[in-house]
Short mmCIF file of C-alpha atoms in Angstrom, two decimals:
data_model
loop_
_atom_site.label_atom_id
_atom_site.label_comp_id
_atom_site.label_asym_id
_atom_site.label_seq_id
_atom_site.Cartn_x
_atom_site.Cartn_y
_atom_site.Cartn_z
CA UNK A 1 46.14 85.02 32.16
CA UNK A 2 45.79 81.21 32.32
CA UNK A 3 47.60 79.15 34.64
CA UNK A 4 47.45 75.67 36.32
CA UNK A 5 46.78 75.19 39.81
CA UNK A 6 48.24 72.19 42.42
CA UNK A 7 45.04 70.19 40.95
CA UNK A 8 45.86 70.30 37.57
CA UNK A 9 42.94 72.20 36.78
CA UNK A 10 43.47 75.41 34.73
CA UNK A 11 42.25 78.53 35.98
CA UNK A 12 41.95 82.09 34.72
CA UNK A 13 43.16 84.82 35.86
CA UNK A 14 39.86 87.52 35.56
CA UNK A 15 40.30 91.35 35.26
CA UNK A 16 37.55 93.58 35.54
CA UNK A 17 35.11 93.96 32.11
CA UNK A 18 34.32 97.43 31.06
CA UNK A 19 30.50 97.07 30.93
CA UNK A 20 29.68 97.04 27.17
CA UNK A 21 32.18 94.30 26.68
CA UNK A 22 29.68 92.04 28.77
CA UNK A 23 27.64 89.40 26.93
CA UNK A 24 26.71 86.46 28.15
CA UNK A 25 24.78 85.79 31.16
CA UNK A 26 25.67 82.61 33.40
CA UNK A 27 23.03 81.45 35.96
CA UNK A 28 23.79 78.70 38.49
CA UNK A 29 20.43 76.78 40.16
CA UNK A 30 19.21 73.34 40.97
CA UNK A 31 16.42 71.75 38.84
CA UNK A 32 15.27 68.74 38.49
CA UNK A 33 17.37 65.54 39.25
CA UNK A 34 20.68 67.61 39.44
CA UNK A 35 22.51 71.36 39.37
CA UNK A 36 22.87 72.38 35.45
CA UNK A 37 24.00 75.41 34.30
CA UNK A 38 21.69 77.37 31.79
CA UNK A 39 23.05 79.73 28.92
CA UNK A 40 20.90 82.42 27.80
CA UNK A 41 22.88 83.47 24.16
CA UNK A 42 23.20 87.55 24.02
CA UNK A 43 25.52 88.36 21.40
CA UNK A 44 27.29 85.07 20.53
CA UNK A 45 27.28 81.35 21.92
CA UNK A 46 28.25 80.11 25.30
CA UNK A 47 31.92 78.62 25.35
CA UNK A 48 33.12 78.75 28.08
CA UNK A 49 31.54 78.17 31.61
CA UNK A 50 33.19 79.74 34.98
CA UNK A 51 32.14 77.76 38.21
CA UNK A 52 32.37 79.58 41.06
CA UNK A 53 35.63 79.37 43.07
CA UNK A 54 35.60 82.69 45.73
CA UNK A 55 32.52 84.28 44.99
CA UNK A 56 32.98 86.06 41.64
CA UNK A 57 30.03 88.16 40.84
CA UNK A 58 29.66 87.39 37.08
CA UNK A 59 26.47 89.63 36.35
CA UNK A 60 26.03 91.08 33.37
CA UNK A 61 25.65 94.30 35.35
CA UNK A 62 28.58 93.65 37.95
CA UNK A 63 26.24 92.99 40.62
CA UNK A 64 25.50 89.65 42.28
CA UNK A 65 24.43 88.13 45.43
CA UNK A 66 27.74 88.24 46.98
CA UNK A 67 30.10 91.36 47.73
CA UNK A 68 32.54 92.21 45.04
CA UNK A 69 35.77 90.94 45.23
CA UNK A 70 39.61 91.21 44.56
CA UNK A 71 39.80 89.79 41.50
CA UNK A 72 41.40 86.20 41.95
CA UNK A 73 40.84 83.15 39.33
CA UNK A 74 37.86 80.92 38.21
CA UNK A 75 37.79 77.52 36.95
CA UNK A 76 37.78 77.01 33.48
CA UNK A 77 35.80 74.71 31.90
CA UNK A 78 34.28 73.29 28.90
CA UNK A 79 30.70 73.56 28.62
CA UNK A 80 28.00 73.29 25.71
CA UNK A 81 26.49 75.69 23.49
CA UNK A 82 24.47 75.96 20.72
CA UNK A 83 25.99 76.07 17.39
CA UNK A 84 25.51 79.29 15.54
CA UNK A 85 22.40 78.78 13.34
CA UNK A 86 20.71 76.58 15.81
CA UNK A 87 21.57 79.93 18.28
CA UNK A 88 20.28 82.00 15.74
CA UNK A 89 17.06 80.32 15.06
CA UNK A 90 15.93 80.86 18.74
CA UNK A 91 16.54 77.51 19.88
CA UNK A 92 16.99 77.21 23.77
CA UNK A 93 19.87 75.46 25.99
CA UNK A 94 20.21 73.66 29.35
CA UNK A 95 23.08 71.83 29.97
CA UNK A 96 23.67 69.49 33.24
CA UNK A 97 26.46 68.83 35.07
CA UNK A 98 24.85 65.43 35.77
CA UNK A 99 21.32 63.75 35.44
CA UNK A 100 19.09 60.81 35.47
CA UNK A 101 17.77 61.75 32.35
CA UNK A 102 17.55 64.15 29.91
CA UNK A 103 14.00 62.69 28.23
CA UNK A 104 12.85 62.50 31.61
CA UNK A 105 13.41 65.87 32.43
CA UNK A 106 11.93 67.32 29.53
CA UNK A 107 8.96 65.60 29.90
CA UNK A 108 8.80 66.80 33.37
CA UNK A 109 9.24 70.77 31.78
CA UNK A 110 6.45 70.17 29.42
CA UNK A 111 3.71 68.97 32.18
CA UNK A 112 4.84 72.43 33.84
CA UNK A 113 4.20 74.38 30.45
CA UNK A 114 7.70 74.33 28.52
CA UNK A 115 6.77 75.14 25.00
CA UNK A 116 11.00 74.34 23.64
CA UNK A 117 12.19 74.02 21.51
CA UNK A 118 14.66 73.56 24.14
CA UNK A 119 17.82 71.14 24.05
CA UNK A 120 18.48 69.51 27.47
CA UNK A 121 22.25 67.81 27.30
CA UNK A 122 24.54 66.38 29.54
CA UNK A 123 27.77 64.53 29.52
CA UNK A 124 26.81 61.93 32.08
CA UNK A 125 23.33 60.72 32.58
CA UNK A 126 22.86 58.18 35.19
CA UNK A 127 19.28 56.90 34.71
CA UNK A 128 18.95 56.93 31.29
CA UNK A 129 17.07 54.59 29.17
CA UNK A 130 16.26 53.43 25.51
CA UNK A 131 13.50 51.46 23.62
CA UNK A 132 11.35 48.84 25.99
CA UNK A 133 12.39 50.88 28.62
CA UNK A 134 16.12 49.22 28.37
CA UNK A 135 18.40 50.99 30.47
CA UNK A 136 20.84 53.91 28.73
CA UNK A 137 23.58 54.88 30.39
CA UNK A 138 26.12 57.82 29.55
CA UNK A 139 29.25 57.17 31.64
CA UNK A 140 31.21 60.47 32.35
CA UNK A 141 32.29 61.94 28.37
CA UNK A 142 29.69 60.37 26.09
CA UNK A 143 26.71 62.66 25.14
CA UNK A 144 22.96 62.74 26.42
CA UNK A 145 20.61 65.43 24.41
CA UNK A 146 16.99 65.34 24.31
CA UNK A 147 15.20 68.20 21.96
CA UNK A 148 11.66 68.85 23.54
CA UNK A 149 9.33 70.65 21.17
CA UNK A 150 5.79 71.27 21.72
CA UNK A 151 3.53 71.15 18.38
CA UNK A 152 0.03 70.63 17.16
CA UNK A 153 0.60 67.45 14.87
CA UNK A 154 -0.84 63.76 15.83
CA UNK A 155 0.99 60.92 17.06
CA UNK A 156 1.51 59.46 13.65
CA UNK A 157 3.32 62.28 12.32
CA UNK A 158 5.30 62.74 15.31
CA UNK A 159 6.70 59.33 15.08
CA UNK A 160 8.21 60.36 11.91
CA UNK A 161 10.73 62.90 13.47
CA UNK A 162 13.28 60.01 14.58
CA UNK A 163 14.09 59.70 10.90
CA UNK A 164 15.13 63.49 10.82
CA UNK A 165 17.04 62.93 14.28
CA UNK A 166 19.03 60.14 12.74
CA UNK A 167 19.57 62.14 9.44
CA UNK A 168 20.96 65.59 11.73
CA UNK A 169 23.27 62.95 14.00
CA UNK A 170 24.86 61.33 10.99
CA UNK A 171 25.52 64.70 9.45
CA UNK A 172 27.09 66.30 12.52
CA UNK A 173 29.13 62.70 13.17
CA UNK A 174 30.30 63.46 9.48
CA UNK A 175 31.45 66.68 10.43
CA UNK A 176 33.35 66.02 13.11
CA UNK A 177 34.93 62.57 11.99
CA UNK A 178 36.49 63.96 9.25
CA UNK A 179 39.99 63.68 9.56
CA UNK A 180 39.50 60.59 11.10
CA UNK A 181 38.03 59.64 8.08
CA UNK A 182 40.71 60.61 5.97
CA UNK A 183 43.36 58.97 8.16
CA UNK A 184 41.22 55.77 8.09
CA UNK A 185 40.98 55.53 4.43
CA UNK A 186 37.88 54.39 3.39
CA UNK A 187 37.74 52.07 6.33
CA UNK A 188 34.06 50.58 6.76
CA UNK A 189 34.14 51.27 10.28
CA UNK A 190 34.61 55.05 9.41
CA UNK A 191 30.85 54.79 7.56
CA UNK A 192 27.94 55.31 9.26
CA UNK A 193 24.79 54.69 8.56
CA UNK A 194 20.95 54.47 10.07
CA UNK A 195 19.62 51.52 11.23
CA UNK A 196 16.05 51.23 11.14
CA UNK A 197 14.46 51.99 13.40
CA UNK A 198 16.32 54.26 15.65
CA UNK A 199 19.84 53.49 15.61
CA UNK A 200 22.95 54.91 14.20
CA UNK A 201 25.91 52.42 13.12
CA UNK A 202 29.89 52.67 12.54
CA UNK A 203 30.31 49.63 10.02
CA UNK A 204 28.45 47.43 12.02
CA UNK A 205 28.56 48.16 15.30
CA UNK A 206 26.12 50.60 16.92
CA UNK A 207 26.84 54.10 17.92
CA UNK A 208 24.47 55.92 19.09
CA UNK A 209 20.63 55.51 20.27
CA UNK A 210 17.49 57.37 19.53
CA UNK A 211 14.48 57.41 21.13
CA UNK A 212 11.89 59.53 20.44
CA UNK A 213 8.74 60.14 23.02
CA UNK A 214 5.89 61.95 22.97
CA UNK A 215 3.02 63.20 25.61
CA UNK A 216 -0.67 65.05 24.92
CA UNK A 217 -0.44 68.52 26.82
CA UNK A 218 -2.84 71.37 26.88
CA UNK A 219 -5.21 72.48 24.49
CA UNK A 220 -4.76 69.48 22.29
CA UNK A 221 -0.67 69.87 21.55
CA UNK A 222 1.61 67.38 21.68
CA UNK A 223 5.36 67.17 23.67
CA UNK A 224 7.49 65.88 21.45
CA UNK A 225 11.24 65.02 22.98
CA UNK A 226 13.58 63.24 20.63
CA UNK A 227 16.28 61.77 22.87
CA UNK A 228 19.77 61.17 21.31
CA UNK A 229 22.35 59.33 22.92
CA UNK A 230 25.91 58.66 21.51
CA UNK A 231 28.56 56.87 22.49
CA UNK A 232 31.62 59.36 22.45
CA UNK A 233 34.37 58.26 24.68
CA UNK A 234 32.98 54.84 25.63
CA UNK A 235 30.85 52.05 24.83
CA UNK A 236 28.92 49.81 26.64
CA UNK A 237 30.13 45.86 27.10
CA UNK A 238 27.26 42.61 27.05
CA UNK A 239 24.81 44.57 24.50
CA UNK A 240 22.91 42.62 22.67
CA UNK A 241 24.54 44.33 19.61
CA UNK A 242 28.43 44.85 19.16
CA UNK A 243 29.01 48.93 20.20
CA UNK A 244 32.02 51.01 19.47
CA UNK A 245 32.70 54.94 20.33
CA UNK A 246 34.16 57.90 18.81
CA UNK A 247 37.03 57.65 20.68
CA UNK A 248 38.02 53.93 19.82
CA UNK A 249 37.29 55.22 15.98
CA UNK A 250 40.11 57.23 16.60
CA UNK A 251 37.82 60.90 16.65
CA UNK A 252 38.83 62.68 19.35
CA UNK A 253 36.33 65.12 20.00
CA UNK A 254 34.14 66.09 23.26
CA UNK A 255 31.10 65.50 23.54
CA UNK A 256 30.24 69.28 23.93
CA UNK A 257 31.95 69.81 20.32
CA UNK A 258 29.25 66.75 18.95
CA UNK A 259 26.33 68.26 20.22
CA UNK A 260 27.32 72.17 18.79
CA UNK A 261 27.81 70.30 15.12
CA UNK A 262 24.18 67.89 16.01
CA UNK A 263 22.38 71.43 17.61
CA UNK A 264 22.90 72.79 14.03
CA UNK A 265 22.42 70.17 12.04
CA UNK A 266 19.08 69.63 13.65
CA UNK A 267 17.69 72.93 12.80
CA UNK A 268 18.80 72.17 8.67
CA UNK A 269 16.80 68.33 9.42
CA UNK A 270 13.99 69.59 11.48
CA UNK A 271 13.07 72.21 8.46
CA UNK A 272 13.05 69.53 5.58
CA UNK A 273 10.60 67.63 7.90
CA UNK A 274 8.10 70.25 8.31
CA UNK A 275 5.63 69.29 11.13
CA UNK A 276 5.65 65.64 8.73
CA UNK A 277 5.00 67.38 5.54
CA UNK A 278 8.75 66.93 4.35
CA UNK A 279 8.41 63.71 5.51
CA UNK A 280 8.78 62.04 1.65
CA UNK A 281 12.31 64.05 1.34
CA UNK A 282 13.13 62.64 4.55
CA UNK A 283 12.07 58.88 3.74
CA UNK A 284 14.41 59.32 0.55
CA UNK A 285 17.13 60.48 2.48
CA UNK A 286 17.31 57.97 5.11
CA UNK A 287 17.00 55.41 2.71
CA UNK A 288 20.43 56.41 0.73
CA UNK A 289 21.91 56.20 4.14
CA UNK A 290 20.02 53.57 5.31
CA UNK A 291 21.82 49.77 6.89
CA UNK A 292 20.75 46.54 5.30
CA UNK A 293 18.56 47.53 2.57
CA UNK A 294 17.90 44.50 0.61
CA UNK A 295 19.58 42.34 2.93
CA UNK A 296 18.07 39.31 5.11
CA UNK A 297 16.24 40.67 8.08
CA UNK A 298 14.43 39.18 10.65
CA UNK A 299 12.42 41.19 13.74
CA UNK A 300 11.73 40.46 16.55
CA UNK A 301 8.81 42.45 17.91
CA UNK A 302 6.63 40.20 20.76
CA UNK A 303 4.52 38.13 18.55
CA UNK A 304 5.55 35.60 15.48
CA UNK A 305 9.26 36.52 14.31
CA UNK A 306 9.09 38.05 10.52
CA UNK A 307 11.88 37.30 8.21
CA UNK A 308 12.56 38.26 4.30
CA UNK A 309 14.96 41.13 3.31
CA UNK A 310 14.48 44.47 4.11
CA UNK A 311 12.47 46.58 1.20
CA UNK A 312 11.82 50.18 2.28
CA UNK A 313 9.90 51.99 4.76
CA UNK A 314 6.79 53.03 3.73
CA UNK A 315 5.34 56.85 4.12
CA UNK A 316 4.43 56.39 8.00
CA UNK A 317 7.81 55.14 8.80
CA UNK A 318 7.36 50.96 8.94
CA UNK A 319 9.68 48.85 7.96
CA UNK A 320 8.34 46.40 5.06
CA UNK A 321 9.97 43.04 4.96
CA UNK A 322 9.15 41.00 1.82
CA UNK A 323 8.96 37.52 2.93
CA UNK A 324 9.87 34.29 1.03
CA UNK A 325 6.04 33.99 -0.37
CA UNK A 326 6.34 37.58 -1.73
CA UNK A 327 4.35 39.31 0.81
CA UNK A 328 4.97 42.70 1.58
CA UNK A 329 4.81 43.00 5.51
CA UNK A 330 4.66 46.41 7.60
CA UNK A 331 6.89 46.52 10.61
CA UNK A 332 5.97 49.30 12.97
CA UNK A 333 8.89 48.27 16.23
CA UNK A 334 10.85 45.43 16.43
CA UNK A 335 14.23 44.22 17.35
CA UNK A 336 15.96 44.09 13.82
CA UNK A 337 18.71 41.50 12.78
CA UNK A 338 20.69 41.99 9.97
CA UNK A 339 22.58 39.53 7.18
CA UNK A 340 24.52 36.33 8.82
CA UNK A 341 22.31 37.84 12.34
CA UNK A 342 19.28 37.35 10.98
CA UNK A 343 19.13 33.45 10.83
CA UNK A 344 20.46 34.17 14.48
CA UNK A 345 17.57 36.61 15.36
CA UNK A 346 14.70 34.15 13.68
CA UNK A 347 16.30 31.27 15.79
#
C-alpha cells in the first residue's frame, strides 16, 4: 500500500516477503566524506531504496541487527542503479546521499586496493571540482558520477578515455531528451555536441563537465577515474562559459534516470575503446559529433595564445589548430574559444 504521510513524503506500507521472493540486498554504512547507500544487484537492478524509519530488518534472510518488528511503513525513495547491461556486465555501484566528491573518493578506494570498475554517483556533491582544479559543484538534483577502473595501459592511452566518456554521455542525453526533442523541433539548443576537450554542449551553452584523472598503483597499474558531471536541474551563474540544464531544456528527468541510460551507455563506449586500441573508431566518432570543427578557435593554455580554426584531433587526442601561416599546431589542454569568442579569447 502507498500512502502519504503529514510530511508529504510517501511511504509504503511493507508486508512480510516469503523468502524466495527476496532479492536485493540494501546495506546502510558511513564511508568516506558522507553515508551512501551501496547496492549489490542479485537478480535485477536496484530501484528503489528504503531508509530506515522504525527499525525494519530488511535482510535478505529476515534477520538484522535490530528485533523484528510489526510491520509499519518505510520511506520511499528514489535511488540509482545500474542500467541492465551495465548490471549485467559486472559493473559495481555506490551511490551517496551526499559528498565532497565523487573523483576524490575513488581515488581514495584505489590507494586502499579498489580494482572497479566501480561507479561512485551522487546527486549533490559539495566539493567537487573540474579542470585546473576549478571548483564543480552539484547543487541538490544535478548528477555527480565518477567510473574508477584500474588497468595496465600508460598515461597516454588513458588520456584517451574522455573521448569515450563524452561519446556514452551524449548517447544517454539522447536517450533521455527525446521527447523533448521532438516537442522542440529541431531547435539548436536541443543538439548536443562535444566540445573538445572535455565538455558536452546544448547549442552553445555547456552542459555537462568531464574530467578524467588518473594515479600509478601497485604492480605497475594505473587508476583510471573518469569524472562526469551534468547539469540536470540547475546550472551554474558567472561561468566563464554560458551553462544551461536539462531541466530549463524542458527534459524532465532525475538525475538517477541519466545516470541508468549513461551506466549503459558506458559499457557500449568503453568496449569500442578497448584499453586505447579502438581509439581510431572513437576519434571518428567524436569528430561527427564534435563543436566547432573548422571554425575560428583560439586556446588559451598558460603560454602564447594559439589561434586558426579548429582541424581535427590527432591519434593521441590533441587538438590541431591550423594557423593563418598554414601550420598545423598540436594542442594537448587549453581553454578553447569558439567562432565570434575566439577573437574574444585571443584578446
Amino acid at each position: 500500500d502507498q500512502a502519504v504521510d503529514q510530511d508529504g513524503e510517501e511511504e509504503i506500507h511493507l508486508s512480510p516477503l516469503p523468502e524466495g521472493e527476496r532479492s536485493t540486498r540494501i546495506v546502510r554504512c558511513a564511508a568516506g566524506e558522507g553515508p551512501f547507500c551501496e547496492s549489490e544487484h542479485v537478480e535485477k537492478p536496484l530501484t528503489r531504496s528504503l531508509r530506515w524509519r522504525s527499525g525494519f530488518d530488511l535482510s535478505p534472510a529476515g534477520r538484522g541487527d535490530k528485533e523484528p518488528l510489526q510491520p509499519d511503513f518505510v520511506t520511499l525513495q528514489m535511488t540509482f542503479s545500474l542500467g541492465p547491461r551495465a548490471a549485467s556486465a559486472g559493473t559495481r555501484l555506490a551511490a551517496f546521499d551526499s559528498i565532497g566528491s565523487t573523483n576524490a573518493e575513488a581515488l581514495a578506494r584505489a590507494r586502499a586496493g579498489e580494482q572497479g570498475p566501480i561507479w561512485l554517483v551522487t546527486s549533490e556533491q559539495t566539493a567537487g571540482r573540474g579542470r585546473r582544479h576549478r571548483p564543480w559543484i552539484a547543487p541538490r538534483g544535478n548528477l555527480a558520477s565518477s567510473i574508477l577502473e584500474v588497468m595496465g595501459i600508460s598515461p597516454a592511452s588513458a588520456a584517451t578515455l574522455g573521448f569515450a566518456a563524452g561519446l556514452a554521455l551524449e548517447a544517454a542525453l539522447q536517450k533521455v531528451s527525446f521527447e523533448a526533442s521532438l516537442r522542440s523541433a529541431g531547435s539548436d539548443e536541443m543538439k548536443f555536441a562535444l566540445k573538445w576537450p572535455n565538455d558536452v554542449l546544448a547549442g552553445n551553452k555547456k552542459l555537462a563537465g568531464i574530467l578524467l584523472e588518473a594515479e600509478a598503483v601497485a604492480d605497475n597499474r594505473l587508476a583510471v577515474v573518469v569524472g562526469i558531471g551534468t547539469n540536470v536541474v540547475a546550472a551554474p551563474e558567472g561561468t566563464p562559459a554560458p551553462a544551461i540544464s536539462l531541466k530549463a531544456l524542458g527534459v524532465d528527468i532525475s538525475a538517477e534516470e541519466l545516470f541508468a541510460a549513461l551506466s549503459d551507455a558506458w559499457v557500449e563506449y568503453r568496449g569500442i575503446w578497448g584499453a586505447g586500441r579502438g581509439f581510431a573508431e572513437i576519434r571518428q566518432r567524436w569528430l561527427e559529433r564534435a563543436a566547432g570543427l573548422g571554425q575560428p578557435v583560439s586556446i588559451r593554455s598558460g603560454g602564447p595564445i594559439v589561434s586558426g580554426t579548429f582541424d581535427t584531433i590527432d591519434e593521441t587526442g590533441c587538438m590541431i589548430v591550423r594557423t593563418s601561416d598554414g601550420r598545423r599546431v598540436p594542442i594537448s589542454a587549453g581553454d578553447v574559444y569558439f567562432g565570434s569568442a575566439a577573437s574574444v579569447g585571443a584578446a
